[in-house]
CSV table of C-alpha atoms and ligand atoms in Angstrom, one decimal:
chain,number,residue,atom,x,y,z
A,1,MET,CA,87.8,57.1,102.0
A,2,GLY,CA,90.3,56.1,104.6
A,3,LEU,CA,91.0,58.2,107.8
A,4,ASP,CA,94.0,57.9,110.1
A,5,VAL,CA,95.7,60.3,112.4
A,6,SER,CA,99.2,59.0,111.5
A,7,GLU,CA,101.0,60.2,108.4
A,8,ALA,CA,103.2,57.1,108.4
A,9,MET,CA,100.2,54.8,108.4
A,10,LEU,CA,98.6,56.8,105.6
A,11,GLN,CA,101.7,56.6,103.5
A,12,ARG,CA,101.7,52.8,104.0
A,13,ALA,CA,98.0,52.6,103.0
A,14,VAL,CA,98.7,54.6,99.9
A,15,ARG,CA,101.6,52.4,99.0
A,16,ASP,CA,99.7,49.1,99.6
A,17,ASN,CA,96.7,50.3,97.6
A,18,ALA,CA,98.5,52.1,94.8
A,19,ASP,CA,96.5,50.2,92.2
A,20,ASP,CA,93.1,51.0,93.6
A,21,ARG,CA,92.0,54.4,92.2
A,22,ARG,CA,88.7,54.2,94.1
A,23,VAL,CA,90.1,54.9,97.5
A,24,ALA,CA,91.5,58.2,98.9
A,25,TYR,CA,93.1,58.9,102.3
A,26,VAL,CA,92.7,61.8,104.7
A,27,ARG,CA,94.7,62.7,107.8
A,28,GLY,CA,92.5,63.5,110.7
A,29,SER,CA,91.3,62.4,114.1
A,30,ALA,CA,88.5,59.9,114.7
A,31,LEU,CA,87.5,62.3,117.6
A,32,ASP,CA,86.7,65.1,115.2
A,33,VAL,CA,86.0,63.5,111.8
A,34,PRO,CA,86.4,66.1,109.1
A,35,PHE,CA,83.3,65.2,107.2
A,36,ALA,CA,79.6,66.3,107.2
A,37,ASP,CA,76.8,64.5,108.9
A,38,GLY,CA,75.6,61.5,106.9
A,39,ALA,CA,78.5,61.7,104.4
A,40,PHE,CA,79.0,57.9,104.1
A,41,ASP,CA,76.8,54.9,103.2
A,42,THR,CA,79.0,52.6,105.3
A,43,VAL,CA,81.6,53.4,108.0
A,44,ALA,CA,84.1,50.8,109.2
A,45,CYS,CA,86.5,51.1,112.0
A,46,LEU,CA,88.8,48.1,112.4
A,47,ALA,CA,91.4,47.5,115.1
A,48,ALA,CA,91.6,51.2,116.1
A,49,LEU,CA,89.0,52.0,118.8
A,50,TYR,CA,91.1,50.2,121.5
A,51,LEU,CA,93.9,52.7,120.8
A,52,ILE,CA,91.8,55.9,120.8
A,53,PRO,CA,91.9,57.8,124.1
A,54,ALA,CA,88.1,58.7,124.0
A,55,PRO,CA,86.5,55.8,122.1
A,56,ARG,CA,83.0,56.8,123.0
A,57,ILE,CA,83.5,60.1,121.1
A,58,ALA,CA,84.9,58.2,118.1
A,59,VAL,CA,81.8,56.0,118.1
A,60,ARG,CA,79.6,59.1,118.2
A,61,GLU,CA,81.6,60.5,115.2
A,62,ILE,CA,81.2,57.3,113.3
A,63,CYS,CA,77.4,57.4,113.9
A,64,ARG,CA,77.3,61.1,112.9
A,65,VAL,CA,79.0,60.6,109.5
A,66,THR,CA,76.9,57.6,108.6
A,67,LYS,CA,73.9,58.5,106.4
A,68,PRO,CA,70.4,57.5,107.4
A,69,GLY,CA,69.9,53.9,106.2
A,70,GLY,CA,73.6,53.4,106.2
A,71,ARG,CA,75.7,50.8,108.1
A,72,VAL,CA,78.5,50.7,110.6
A,73,ALA,CA,81.0,47.9,111.1
A,74,LEU,CA,83.5,47.8,114.0
A,75,PHE,CA,86.1,45.4,115.1
A,76,THR,CA,87.7,45.9,118.5
A,77,SER,CA,88.8,44.3,121.7
A,78,LEU,CA,86.6,42.5,124.3
A,79,GLN,CA,87.2,42.1,128.0
A,80,THR,CA,87.3,38.4,129.1
A,81,PRO,CA,88.6,36.6,132.2
A,82,LEU,CA,91.9,36.2,130.2
A,83,THR,CA,92.2,40.0,129.6
A,84,SER,CA,91.8,40.6,133.3
A,85,VAL,CA,95.2,39.0,133.7
A,86,LEU,CA,96.7,40.7,130.6
A,87,GLY,CA,95.1,44.0,131.6
A,88,SER,CA,97.3,44.3,134.6
A,89,SER,CA,100.4,44.3,132.5
A,90,THR,CA,102.7,47.3,132.2
A,91,ALA,CA,102.5,47.0,128.4
A,92,GLU,CA,98.8,47.9,128.6
A,93,ARG,CA,99.2,50.8,130.9
A,94,VAL,CA,102.1,52.2,128.8
A,95,SER,CA,100.4,51.6,125.4
A,96,GLY,CA,97.0,52.9,126.3
A,97,PHE,CA,95.4,49.7,124.8
A,98,ARG,CA,91.9,49.2,126.2
A,99,TRP,CA,89.6,46.2,126.6
A,100,PHE,CA,85.9,47.0,126.2
A,101,GLY,CA,83.2,45.5,128.3
A,102,LYS,CA,80.7,43.2,126.5
A,103,ASP,CA,77.9,45.8,126.3
A,104,GLU,CA,80.0,49.0,126.1
A,105,ILE,CA,80.3,49.4,122.3
A,106,THR,CA,76.9,48.0,121.5
A,107,GLY,CA,75.4,50.3,124.2
A,108,TRP,CA,77.0,53.4,122.8
A,109,LEU,CA,75.7,52.6,119.3
A,110,ARG,CA,72.2,52.2,120.6
A,111,GLU,CA,72.6,55.4,122.6
A,112,TYR,CA,73.5,57.3,119.4
A,113,GLY,CA,70.4,56.0,117.7
A,114,LEU,CA,71.6,53.0,115.7
A,115,VAL,CA,69.4,49.9,115.4
A,116,ASP,CA,69.9,46.2,114.4
A,117,VAL,CA,73.0,46.1,116.6
A,118,GLN,CA,74.7,42.7,116.2
A,119,GLN,CA,77.8,41.5,118.1
A,120,THR,CA,79.9,38.5,117.2
A,121,ILE,CA,82.5,37.6,119.8
A,122,SER,CA,85.7,35.7,119.0
A,123,GLY,CA,88.1,35.2,121.8
A,124,GLN,CA,89.2,38.7,123.0
A,125,GLY,CA,87.7,40.4,120.0
A,126,GLN,CA,84.3,41.6,119.0
A,127,PHE,CA,82.8,42.4,115.5
A,128,VAL,CA,79.9,44.7,115.8
A,129,THR,CA,77.5,45.8,113.0
A,130,ALA,CA,74.6,48.3,113.2
A,131,ARG,CA,72.3,50.3,111.0
A,132,LYS,CA,71.3,54.0,111.2
A,133,PRO,CA,67.5,54.3,110.8
A,134,GLN,CA,66.2,56.2,107.7
B,201,SAM,C1,96.2,48.8,114.6
B,201,SAM,S1,96.1,50.1,113.4
B,201,SAM,C2,94.8,49.6,112.4
B,201,SAM,C3,94.8,50.3,111.1
B,201,SAM,C4,93.7,49.9,110.1
B,201,SAM,N1,92.3,50.2,110.6
B,201,SAM,C5,93.7,48.5,109.7
B,201,SAM,O1,92.8,47.7,110.0
B,201,SAM,O2,94.7,48.1,109.1
B,201,SAM,C6,95.3,51.4,114.5
B,201,SAM,C7,95.3,52.7,113.8
B,201,SAM,O3,94.5,53.6,114.6
B,201,SAM,C8,95.1,54.9,114.3
B,201,SAM,N2,94.6,55.9,115.3
B,201,SAM,C9,94.9,55.9,116.7
B,201,SAM,N3,94.2,57.0,117.2
B,201,SAM,C10,93.5,57.6,116.2
B,201,SAM,C11,92.7,58.7,116.2
B,201,SAM,N4,92.4,59.4,117.3
B,201,SAM,N5,92.1,59.1,115.0
B,201,SAM,C12,92.4,58.4,113.9
B,201,SAM,N6,93.2,57.3,113.9
B,201,SAM,C13,93.8,56.9,115.0
B,201,SAM,C14,96.6,54.7,114.4
B,201,SAM,O4,97.3,55.7,113.8
B,201,SAM,C15,96.7,53.3,113.6
B,201,SAM,O5,97.0,53.5,112.3
């Protein structure tokens, strides 16, 4: 199941994955995910949290729809000395793009009860995985 708020992006995803009958797409907001608690074995959110206006709520929703024993995988931005320079750009202010502090995403995951939180840093990006306890 793929979720996105943008119809154009969903149309593109459907086109690109037309041969894959295992996947379906739903239009909706990451801030109010239209699925029941514990609906998914694994929830991945790649390259989107930094564009979402209330990313902490999105992380809470991700944790909510992950089933007990399930896993979460996130890829997003990371604040570094370089991003302090980039962060002052007009482009960032206009686009709403956000750089996350090193412990921000991992801290939210722990706060929402996830365990085995692991963070891999690569330049200005971070890949974070975690598990929801049974
Ligand atoms: C850079 S794209 C990444 C798309 C996809 N995850 C991928 O890896 O190809 C970021 C996506 O986040 C979506 N997005 C932004 N805010 C959102 C929200 N509140 N709820 C759901 N999707 C959102 C945008 O529409 C856009 O498609």
